[in-house]
Tab-separated table of C-alpha atoms in Angstrom:
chain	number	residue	atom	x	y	z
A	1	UNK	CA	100.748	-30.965	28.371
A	2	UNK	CA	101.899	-33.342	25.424
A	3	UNK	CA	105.426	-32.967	23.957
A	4	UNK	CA	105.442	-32.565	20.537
A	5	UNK	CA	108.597	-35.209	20.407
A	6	UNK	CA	107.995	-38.745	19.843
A	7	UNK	CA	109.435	-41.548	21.252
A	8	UNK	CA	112.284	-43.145	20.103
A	9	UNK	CA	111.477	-45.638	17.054
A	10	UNK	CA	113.255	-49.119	18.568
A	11	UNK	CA	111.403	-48.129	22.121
A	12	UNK	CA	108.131	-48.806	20.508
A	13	UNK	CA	106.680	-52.342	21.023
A	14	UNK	CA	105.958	-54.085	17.874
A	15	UNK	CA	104.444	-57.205	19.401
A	16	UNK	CA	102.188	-55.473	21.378
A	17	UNK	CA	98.445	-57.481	20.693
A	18	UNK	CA	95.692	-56.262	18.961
A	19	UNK	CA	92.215	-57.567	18.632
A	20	UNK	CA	91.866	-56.922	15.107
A	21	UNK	CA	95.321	-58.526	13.831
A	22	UNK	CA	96.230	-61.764	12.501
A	23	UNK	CA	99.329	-63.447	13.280
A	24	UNK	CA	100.793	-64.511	10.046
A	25	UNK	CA	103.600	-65.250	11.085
A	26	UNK	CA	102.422	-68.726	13.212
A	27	UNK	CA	103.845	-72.256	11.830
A	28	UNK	CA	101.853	-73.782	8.815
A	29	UNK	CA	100.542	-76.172	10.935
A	30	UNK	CA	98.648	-74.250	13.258
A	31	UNK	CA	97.022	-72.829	10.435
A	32	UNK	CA	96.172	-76.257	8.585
A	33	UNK	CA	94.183	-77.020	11.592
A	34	UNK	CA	91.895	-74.110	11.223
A	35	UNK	CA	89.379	-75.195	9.136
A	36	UNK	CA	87.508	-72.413	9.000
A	37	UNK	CA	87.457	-68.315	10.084
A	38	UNK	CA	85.056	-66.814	12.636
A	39	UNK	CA	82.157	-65.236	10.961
A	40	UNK	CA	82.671	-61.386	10.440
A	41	UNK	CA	80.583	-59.512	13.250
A	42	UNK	CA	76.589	-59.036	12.115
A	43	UNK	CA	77.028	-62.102	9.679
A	44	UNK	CA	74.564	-64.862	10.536
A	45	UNK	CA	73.553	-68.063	8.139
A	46	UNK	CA	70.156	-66.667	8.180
A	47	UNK	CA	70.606	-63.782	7.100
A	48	UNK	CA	71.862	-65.139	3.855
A	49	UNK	CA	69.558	-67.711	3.063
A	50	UNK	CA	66.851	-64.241	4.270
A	51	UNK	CA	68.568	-62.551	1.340
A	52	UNK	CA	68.445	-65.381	-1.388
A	53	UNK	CA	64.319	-65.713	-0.650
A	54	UNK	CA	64.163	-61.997	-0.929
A	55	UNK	CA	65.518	-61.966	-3.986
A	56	UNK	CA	63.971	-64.993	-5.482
A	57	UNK	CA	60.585	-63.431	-4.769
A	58	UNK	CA	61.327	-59.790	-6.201
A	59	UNK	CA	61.596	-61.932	-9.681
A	60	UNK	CA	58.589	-63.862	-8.799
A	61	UNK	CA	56.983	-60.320	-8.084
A	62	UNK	CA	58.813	-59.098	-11.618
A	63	UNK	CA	56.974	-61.711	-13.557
A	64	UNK	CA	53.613	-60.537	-11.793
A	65	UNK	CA	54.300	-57.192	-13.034
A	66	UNK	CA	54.996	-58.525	-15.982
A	67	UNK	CA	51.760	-60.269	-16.594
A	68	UNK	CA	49.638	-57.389	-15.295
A	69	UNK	CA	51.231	-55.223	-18.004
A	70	UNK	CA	49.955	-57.965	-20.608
A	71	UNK	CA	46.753	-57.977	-19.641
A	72	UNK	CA	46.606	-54.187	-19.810
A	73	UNK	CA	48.132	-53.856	-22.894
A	74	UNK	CA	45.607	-56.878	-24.186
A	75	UNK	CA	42.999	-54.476	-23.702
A	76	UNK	CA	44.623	-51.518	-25.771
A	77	UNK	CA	42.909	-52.214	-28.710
A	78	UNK	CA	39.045	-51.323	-27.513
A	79	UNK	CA	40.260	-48.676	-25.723
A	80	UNK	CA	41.798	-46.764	-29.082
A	81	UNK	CA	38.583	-47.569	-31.356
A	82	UNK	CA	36.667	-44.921	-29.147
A	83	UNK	CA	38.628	-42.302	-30.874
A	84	UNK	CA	38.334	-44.165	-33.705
A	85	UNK	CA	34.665	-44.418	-33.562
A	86	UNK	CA	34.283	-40.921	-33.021
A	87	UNK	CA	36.368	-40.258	-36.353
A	88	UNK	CA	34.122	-42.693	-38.153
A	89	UNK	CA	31.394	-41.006	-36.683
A	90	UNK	CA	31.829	-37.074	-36.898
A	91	UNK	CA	33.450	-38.246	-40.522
A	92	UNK	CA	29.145	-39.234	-41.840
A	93	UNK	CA	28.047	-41.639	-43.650
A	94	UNK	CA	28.829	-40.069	-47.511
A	95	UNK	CA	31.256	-41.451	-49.797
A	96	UNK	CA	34.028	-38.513	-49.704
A	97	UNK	CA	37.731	-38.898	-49.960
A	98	UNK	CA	38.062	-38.222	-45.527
A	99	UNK	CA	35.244	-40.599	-44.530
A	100	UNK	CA	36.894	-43.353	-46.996
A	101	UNK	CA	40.619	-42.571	-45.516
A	102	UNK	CA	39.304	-42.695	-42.082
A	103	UNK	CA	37.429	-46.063	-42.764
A	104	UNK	CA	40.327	-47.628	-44.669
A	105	UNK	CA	42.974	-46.733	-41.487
A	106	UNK	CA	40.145	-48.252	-38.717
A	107	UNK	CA	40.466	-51.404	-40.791
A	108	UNK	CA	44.180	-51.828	-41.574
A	109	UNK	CA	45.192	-50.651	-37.898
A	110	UNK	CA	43.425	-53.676	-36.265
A	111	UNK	CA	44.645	-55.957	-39.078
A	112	UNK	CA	48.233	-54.977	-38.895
A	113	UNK	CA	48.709	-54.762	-34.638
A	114	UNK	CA	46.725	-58.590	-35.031
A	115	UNK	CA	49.672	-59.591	-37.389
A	116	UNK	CA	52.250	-58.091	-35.040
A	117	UNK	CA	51.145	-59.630	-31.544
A	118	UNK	CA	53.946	-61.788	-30.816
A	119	UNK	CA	56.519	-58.448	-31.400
A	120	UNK	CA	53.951	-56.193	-29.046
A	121	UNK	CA	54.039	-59.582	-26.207
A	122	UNK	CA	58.062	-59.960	-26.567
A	123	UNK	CA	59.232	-57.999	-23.692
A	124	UNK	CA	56.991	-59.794	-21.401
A	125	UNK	CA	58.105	-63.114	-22.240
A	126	UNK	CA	60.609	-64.777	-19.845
A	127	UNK	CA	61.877	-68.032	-20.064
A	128	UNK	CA	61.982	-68.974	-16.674
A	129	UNK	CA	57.811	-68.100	-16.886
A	130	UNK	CA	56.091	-71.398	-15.348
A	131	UNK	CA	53.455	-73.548	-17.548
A	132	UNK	CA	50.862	-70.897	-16.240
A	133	UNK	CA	52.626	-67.864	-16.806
A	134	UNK	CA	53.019	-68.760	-20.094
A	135	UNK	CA	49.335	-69.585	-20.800
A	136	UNK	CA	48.267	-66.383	-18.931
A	137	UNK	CA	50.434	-64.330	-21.949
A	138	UNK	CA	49.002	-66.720	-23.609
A	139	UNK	CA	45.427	-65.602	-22.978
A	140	UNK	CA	46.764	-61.633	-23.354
A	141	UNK	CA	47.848	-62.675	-26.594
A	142	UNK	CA	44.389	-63.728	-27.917
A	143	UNK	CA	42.807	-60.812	-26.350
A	144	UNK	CA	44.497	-59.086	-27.915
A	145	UNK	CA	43.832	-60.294	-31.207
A	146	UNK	CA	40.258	-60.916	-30.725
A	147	UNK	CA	39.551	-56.547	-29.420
A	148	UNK	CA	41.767	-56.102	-32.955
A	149	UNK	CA	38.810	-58.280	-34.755
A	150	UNK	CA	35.732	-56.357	-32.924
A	151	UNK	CA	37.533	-53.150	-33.753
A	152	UNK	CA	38.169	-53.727	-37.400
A	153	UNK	CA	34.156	-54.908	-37.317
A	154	UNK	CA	33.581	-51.169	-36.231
A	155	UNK	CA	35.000	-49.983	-39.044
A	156	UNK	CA	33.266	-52.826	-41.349
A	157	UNK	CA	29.611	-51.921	-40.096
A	158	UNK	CA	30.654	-47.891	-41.039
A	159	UNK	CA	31.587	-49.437	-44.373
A	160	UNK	CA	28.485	-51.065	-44.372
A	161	UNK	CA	26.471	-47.632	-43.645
A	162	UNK	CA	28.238	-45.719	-46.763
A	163	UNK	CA	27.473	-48.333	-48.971
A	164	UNK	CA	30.793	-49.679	-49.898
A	165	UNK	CA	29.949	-53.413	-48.765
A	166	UNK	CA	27.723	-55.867	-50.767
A	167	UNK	CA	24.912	-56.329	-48.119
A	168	UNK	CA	21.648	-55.702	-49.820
A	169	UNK	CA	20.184	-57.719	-52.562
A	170	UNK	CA	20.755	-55.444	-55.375
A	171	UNK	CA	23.966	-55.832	-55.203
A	172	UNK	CA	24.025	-59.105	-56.328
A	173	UNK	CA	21.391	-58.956	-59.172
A	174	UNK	CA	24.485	-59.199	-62.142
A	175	UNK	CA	25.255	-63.070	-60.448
A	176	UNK	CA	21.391	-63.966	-60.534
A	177	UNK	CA	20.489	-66.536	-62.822
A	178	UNK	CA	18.074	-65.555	-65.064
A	179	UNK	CA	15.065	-68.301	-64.599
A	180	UNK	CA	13.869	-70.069	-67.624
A	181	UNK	CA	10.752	-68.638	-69.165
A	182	UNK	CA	7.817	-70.725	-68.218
A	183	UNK	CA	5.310	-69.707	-71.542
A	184	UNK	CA	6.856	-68.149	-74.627
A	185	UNK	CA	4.601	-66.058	-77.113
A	186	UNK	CA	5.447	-65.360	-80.228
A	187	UNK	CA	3.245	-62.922	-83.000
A	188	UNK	CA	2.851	-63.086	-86.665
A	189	UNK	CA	1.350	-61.049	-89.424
A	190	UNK	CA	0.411	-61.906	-92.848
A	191	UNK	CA	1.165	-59.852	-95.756
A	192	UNK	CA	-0.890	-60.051	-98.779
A	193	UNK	CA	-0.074	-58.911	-102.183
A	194	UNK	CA	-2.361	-56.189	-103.003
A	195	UNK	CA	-2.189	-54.369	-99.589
A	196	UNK	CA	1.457	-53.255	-100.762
């Protein structure tokens, strides 16, 4: 059975070693001969330089990720015009004040996200990319541009169909020259003066 006294403060041993403790209180020179302190337990040199490839190839896999999202995103375009074909398509081919609104929009959609590609491509540009990295945005880039182009052709060939284009001859007959006449004919009549 434990007493619930303690022992008398100056009976305890201060010096008594631990395992755990430094002794700070050893000359200068004893301690200007350490050059270095034991490594902590579980610390090992490998484990460090394990640590620094880790990371270094989570930002090599971060710039993969990267580029995959470009290359999605480069194929955006196509994939919006089917909704925007259907539109064009379910909107007919008459010249009404919807069918031209819906036209007009599948044209200046593609021509304005064309304009805007390097502000849709800036959050995946890094510039620790590599020469390659930076031609494979590169490429996303002018994907991108080039689905805005076939897209805004969509919308050109519905154009086309409601007659709102110059594609047939006749509408060009005002800037036809006229040819010059090849025989000219002209008639005359004689009056006399008794048949008046």
């Amino acid at each position: 059975r434990r007493s619930g006294r303690r022992p008398p403060r100056d009976s305890i041993d201060i010096t008594m070693g631990r395992v755990w403790a430094v002794d700070l209180t050893a000359d200068s020179t004893a301690l200007a001969l350490r050059t270095e302190l034991p490594a902590p337990p579980g610390h090992a040199e490998q484990h460090a330089h394990d640590q620094e490839s880790r990371i270094d190839k989570k930002k090599a896999d971060h710039t993969q990720l990267k580029l995959k999202k470009a290359k999605e995103l480069a194929w955006q375009p196509i994939k919006s015009f089917f909704m925007t074909g259907f539109m064009l398509w379910m909107s007919g081919n008459g010249v009404h004040i919807f069918s031209i609104m819906i036209t007009f929009y599948a044209i200046y959609n593609p021509i304005k996200s064309a304009f805007g590609v390097n502000s849709v491509f800036a959050r995946f540009y890094d510039a620790k990319m590599s020469s390659l990295e930076k031609t494979s945005l590169l490429t996303s880039k002018a994907t991108y541009v080039l689905l805005n182009m076939v897209a805004m052709m969509g919308a050109l060939y519905k154009m086309s169909l409601m007659g709102l284009l110059p594609t047939t001859p006749a509408d060009w007959v005002s800037f036809i020259a006229v040819p010059p006449a090849v025989q000219f004919s002209s008639g005359s009549a004689t009056f006399t003066q008794g048949t008046w």
